[in-house]
Each structure stands twice: as structure tokens, then as C-alpha cells.
XYZ file of C-alpha atoms in Angstrom:
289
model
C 96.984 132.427 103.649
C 97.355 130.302 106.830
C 99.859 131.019 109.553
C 102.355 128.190 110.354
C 100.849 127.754 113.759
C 97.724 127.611 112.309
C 98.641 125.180 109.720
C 99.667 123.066 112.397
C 96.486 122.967 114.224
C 95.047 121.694 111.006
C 97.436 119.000 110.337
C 96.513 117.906 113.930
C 93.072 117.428 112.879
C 94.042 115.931 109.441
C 95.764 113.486 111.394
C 93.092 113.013 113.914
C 90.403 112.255 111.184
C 93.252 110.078 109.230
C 93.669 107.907 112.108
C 89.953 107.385 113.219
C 88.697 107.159 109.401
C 91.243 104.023 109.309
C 90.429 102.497 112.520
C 86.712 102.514 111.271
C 87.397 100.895 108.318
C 89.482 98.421 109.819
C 92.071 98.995 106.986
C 94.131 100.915 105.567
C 97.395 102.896 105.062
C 98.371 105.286 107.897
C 102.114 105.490 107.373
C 102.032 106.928 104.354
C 98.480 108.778 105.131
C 100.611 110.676 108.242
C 104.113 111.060 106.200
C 102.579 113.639 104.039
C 99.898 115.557 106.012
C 101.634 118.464 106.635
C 102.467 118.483 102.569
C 98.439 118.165 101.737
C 97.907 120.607 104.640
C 99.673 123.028 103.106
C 98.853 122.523 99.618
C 95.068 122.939 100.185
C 95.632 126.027 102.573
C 98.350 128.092 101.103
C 98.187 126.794 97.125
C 95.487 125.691 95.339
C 92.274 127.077 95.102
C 89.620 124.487 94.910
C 86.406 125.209 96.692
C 82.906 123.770 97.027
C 82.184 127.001 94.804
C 84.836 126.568 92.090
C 84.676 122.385 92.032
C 83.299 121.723 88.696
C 85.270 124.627 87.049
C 87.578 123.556 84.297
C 89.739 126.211 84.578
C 90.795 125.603 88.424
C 93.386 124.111 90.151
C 94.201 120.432 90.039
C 95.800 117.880 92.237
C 96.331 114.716 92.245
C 97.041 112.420 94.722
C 99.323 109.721 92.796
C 100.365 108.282 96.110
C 96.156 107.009 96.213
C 96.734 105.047 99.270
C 96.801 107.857 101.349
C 93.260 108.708 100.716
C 92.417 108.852 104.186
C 94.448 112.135 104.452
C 93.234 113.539 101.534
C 89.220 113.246 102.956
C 90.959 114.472 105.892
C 92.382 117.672 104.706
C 89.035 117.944 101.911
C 86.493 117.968 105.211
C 88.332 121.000 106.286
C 87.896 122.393 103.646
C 84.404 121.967 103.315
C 84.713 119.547 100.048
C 82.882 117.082 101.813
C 82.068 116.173 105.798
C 83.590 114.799 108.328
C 81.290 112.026 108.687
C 81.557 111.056 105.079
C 85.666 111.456 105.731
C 84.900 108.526 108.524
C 83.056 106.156 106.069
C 86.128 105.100 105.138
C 85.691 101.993 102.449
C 82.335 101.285 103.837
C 79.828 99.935 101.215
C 78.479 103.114 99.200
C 80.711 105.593 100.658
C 81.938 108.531 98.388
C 85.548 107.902 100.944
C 86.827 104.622 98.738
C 90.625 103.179 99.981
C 91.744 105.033 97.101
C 90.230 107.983 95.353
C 87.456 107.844 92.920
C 87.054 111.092 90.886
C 83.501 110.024 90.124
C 82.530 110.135 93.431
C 82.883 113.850 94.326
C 83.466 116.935 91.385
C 86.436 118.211 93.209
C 88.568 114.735 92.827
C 90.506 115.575 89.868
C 91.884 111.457 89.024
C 91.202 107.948 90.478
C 94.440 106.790 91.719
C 95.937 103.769 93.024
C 97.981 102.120 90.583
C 101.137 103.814 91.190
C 102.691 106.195 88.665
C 99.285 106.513 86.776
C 98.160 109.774 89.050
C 101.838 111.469 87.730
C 101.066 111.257 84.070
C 97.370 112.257 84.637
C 99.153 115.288 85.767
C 101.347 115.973 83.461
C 97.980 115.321 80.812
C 96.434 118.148 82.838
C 99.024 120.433 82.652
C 99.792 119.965 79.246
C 96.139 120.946 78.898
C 96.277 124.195 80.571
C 99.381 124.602 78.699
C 97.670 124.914 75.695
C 94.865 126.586 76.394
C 96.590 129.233 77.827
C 94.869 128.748 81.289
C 96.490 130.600 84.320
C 96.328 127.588 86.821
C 98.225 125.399 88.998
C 98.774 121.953 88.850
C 100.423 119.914 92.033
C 101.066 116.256 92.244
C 102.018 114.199 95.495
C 104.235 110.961 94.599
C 105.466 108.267 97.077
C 108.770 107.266 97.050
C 108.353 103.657 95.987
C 106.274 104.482 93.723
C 109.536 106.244 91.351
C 110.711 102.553 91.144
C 107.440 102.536 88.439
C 108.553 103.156 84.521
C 106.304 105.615 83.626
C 107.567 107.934 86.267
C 110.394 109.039 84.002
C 108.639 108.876 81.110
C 106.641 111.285 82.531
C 108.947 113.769 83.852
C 110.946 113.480 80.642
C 107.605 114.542 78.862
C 107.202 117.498 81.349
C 110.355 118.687 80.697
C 110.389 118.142 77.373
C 107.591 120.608 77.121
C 108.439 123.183 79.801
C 105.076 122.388 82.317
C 106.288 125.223 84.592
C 102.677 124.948 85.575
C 103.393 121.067 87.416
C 104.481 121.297 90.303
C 105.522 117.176 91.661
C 106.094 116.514 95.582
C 107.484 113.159 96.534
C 106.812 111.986 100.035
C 110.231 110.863 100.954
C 109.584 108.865 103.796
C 111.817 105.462 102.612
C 109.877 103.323 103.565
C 107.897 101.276 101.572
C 105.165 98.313 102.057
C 107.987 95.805 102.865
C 111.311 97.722 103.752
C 113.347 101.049 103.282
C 113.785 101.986 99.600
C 117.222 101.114 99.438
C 116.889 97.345 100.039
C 113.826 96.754 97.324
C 115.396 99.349 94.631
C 117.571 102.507 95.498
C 115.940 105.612 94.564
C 119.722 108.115 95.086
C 121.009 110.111 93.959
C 117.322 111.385 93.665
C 117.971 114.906 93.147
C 120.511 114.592 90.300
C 118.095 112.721 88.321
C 115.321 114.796 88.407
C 117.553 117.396 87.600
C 118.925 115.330 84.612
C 115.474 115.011 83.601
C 115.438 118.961 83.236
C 113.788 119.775 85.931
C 114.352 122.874 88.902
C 114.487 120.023 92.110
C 114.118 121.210 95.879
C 114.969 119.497 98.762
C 112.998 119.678 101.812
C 112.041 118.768 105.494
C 108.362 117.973 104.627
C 106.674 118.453 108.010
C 108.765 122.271 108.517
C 106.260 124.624 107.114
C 108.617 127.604 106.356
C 110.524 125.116 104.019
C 107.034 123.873 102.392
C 106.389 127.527 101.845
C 109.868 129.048 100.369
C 110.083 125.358 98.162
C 106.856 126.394 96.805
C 107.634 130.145 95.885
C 110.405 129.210 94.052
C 107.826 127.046 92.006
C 105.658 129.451 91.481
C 108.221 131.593 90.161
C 110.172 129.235 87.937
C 108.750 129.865 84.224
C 110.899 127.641 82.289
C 110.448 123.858 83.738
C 108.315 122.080 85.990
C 109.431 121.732 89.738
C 109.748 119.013 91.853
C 110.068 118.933 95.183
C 111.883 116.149 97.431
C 110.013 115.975 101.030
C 112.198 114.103 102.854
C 109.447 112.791 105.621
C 108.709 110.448 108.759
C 106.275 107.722 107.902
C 103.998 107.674 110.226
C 104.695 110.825 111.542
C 103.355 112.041 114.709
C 102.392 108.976 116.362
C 105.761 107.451 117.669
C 104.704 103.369 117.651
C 104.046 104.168 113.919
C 107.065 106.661 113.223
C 109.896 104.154 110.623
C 108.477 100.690 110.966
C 107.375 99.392 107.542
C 104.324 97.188 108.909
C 102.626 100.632 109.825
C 102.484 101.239 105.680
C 99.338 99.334 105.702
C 99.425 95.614 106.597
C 98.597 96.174 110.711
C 94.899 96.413 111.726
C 94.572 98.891 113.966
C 92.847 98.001 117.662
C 91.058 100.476 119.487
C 94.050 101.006 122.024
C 96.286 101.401 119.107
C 94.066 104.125 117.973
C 93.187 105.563 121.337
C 97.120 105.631 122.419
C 97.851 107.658 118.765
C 95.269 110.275 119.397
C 96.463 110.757 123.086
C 99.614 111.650 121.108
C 98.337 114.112 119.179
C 97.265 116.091 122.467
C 93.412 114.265 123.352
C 92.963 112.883 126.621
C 92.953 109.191 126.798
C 88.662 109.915 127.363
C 88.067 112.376 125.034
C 89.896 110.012 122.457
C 87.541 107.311 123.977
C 84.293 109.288 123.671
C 85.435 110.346 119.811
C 86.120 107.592 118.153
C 82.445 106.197 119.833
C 81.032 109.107 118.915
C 82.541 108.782 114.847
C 81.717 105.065 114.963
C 78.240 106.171 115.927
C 78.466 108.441 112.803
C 78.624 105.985 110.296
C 77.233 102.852 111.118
């Protein structure tokens, strides 16, 4: 188990290697990569156990991005964990990279579902822990969900099938940034009263600040300890946390290229020097070109 200072160091590097992977590939998704680092950070420190060791067991842990366009985060968090390298983190959608924009279970044996089409990752999920369910297997499985992506049907089709069956082995987290690729949440479809629906669906709902650590850790033990329903937790969230031009402004969900400066100016915000975030990113470009 990882300290909450620690933890912090490595969401500082998750974002580091979020921001330069995009800036690389000259696209991507960093608001909603940043919104939930701390949430992956956590997850893959404090939760699951999923190792280069344990990868192709079938009795592990599983998770599941659903929210797939914030891959970069996830190769982020994975290269500190030794599931792959940093340098193949940093190929970001280049041609015959295992680091697709959106994750590809077929490139690397600890990818447990190719995601992107929202709402799909959810009910893979909920297939998996049905699964273990069954069998009788003693193991977690965690899902991260964006927020627009509840405005998709099979969302609640899905959580009324997990409650239906009593998955107290699914655990959900929704990044609850409210932002989406156009505008807040509430102008495109309103999402509230969130937490009295997922409670109608039957299941035991949290709500959280997402990037505070202690209330990551206590929403999870009370998931862990619930044996009757699955959990879901609401992480209310900053997109684009940690990098303030990027922090609440809906063009940062993926639509912006970002320059060099933009880049450069991010990373001296997450405590590099202006050169040392110079000599980096030249030294990552370097790296996979």
C-alpha cells in the first residue's frame, strides 16, 4: 500500500507522461486523461493486483477503462507499474504502437477490454464480474466511466443487470468532471440527481472529491466491504486537472492540438523547470521516432 504523499508523486508522473505521450502524438484527449489520474493512480497502487507476473491469469483482477479516451493515462499509470515502458507509453497512436488512442486488449495481456465506444467498457464489466460470480473466484472488478458517457442506454441497462444480480464484486467510478466534448453536462443532457439514481438502480453510491486520496481510499473500503450490491462511486473531478490553462474549458477534452509551449508551460506546472521540460520532451521525442 502507497502513502498519500507517495501516491501523489506518482500521479505527477502519470500526468507528466499523459501530457508528453499526447503532445507526441499530436492528438488526443488530455482533459479527461488528467480528470481521473489520481482515480487510476490509486486504483493500480492501492486496489487491484495486476502485475507483469499475474497478466495472463484468469483469475486476477480486472479493469476496464470504459472512459477509452483517456488511454494516455492509463499507459501512464501501466509504465509505472512495469506493464509496459515508458517509451512505448510515448508512442502514443504512432503506426504499430501497442499505445493506440484508445485501448486495444490485443495489444498487451494485461488490457482486460478494447474500449472507445462509450458504455460498451461498463457492460464488459459487468460480463466479467458476472463471471467471477459464478465461478466463485475471489477477485475484484473496477470500472472507470465518464460522465457523458451515462447519457448512453446501455449504461442503465447495465447497472440494472448488476444489481439485479448482486455483483458486490463491481466496483464503477465515474469521472465527474461535467464537462464533456462540447459543453458542461447539463446543457447537452443533465446527468442529476446522479446519486439517487444509481441508488434507485440498487446500488450502495459514494460521493467523492476524486483527486483527495483519503476520500479515494475510505470510498473504496466501504466497497470492499459491501457484500450485497455493487458500488459505485461518484468522483466529482477537475477536467484537466493540474494544469490551470486546461482546468474547465471544454476545448481541452480533445479537439486542441497541443504546441510545444502549451506542453512545456503544463509540465512547468507540474513542478519541471521550463529546461528540464525542454530537454524531456526532446529527449521522449527522440524515444520514439
Amino acid at each position: 500500500m502507497k502513502t498519500h504523499q507517495q501516491l501523489a508523486d506518482i500521479a505527477q508522473t502519470v500526468r507528466k507522461l499523459t501530457l508528453a505521450a499526447i503532445y507526441n502524438a499530436e492528438s488526443g484527449h488530455p482533459g479527461g486523461a488528467l480528470s481521473c489520474s489520481d482515480l487510476l493512480t490509486y486504483c493500480f497502487n492501492n486496489i487491484l493486483d495486476i502485475t507483469p507476473d499475474n497478466a495472463t491469469d484468469l483469475t486476477r483482477d480486472r479493469f476496464v477503462l470504459s472512459k477509452g479516451h483517456a488511454a494516455p493515462s492509463l499507459y501512464a499509470i501501466a509504465a509505472t507499474q512495469n506493464l509496459m515502458t515508458s517509451q512505448e507509453a510515448l508512442s502514443l497512436r504512432k503506426f504499430g504502437s501497442v499505445a493506440q488512442g484508445h485501448p486495444d486488449k490485443l495489444s498487451m495481456n494485461w488490457l482486460d477490454a478494447s474500449t472507445g465506444s462509450l458504455g460498451q467498457g461498463f457492460a464488459n464489466a459487468l460480463g466479467m464480474a458476472m463471471s467471477y460470480q459464478h465461478q466463485d473466484v475471489d477477485a475484484k472488478v473496477v470500472t472507470l466511466l465518464g460522465d457523458g458517457e451515462l447519457q448512453e442506454g446501455q449504461v442503465w441497462e447495465t447497472a440494472m443487470c448488476a444489481a439485479h444480480f448482486k455483483l458486490s464484486n463491481l466496483t464503477a467510478i465515474i469521472d465527474y468532471n461535467k464537462l464533456q466534448s462540447d459543453d458542461l453536462n447539463q446543457n447537452i443532457m443533465g446527468l442529476e440527481p446522479l446519486k439517487e439514481k444509481f441508488e434507485a438502480f440498487g446500488w450502495h453510491v459514494m460521493e467523492i472529491n476524486g483527486h483527495s486520496f483519503s476520500e479515494i481510499e475510505d470510498a473504496f473500503n466501504q466497497a470492499l466491504n459491501e457484500t450485497s450490491k455493487p458500488s459505485m462511486i461518484i468522483a466529482h473531478t477537475i477536467k484537466g486537472k493540474g494544469v490551470s490553462y486546461m482546468e474547465e474549458i471544454p476545448t481541452w477534452h480533445g479537439s486542441v492540438r497541443m504546441t510545444r509551449q502549451d506542453t512545456v508551460s503544463a509540465l512547468t506546472e507540474l513542478n519541471m523547470s521550463e529546461a528540464a521540460a525542454e530537454d524531456w520532451l526532446l529527449e521522449s521525442v527522440q524515444r520514439v521516432d
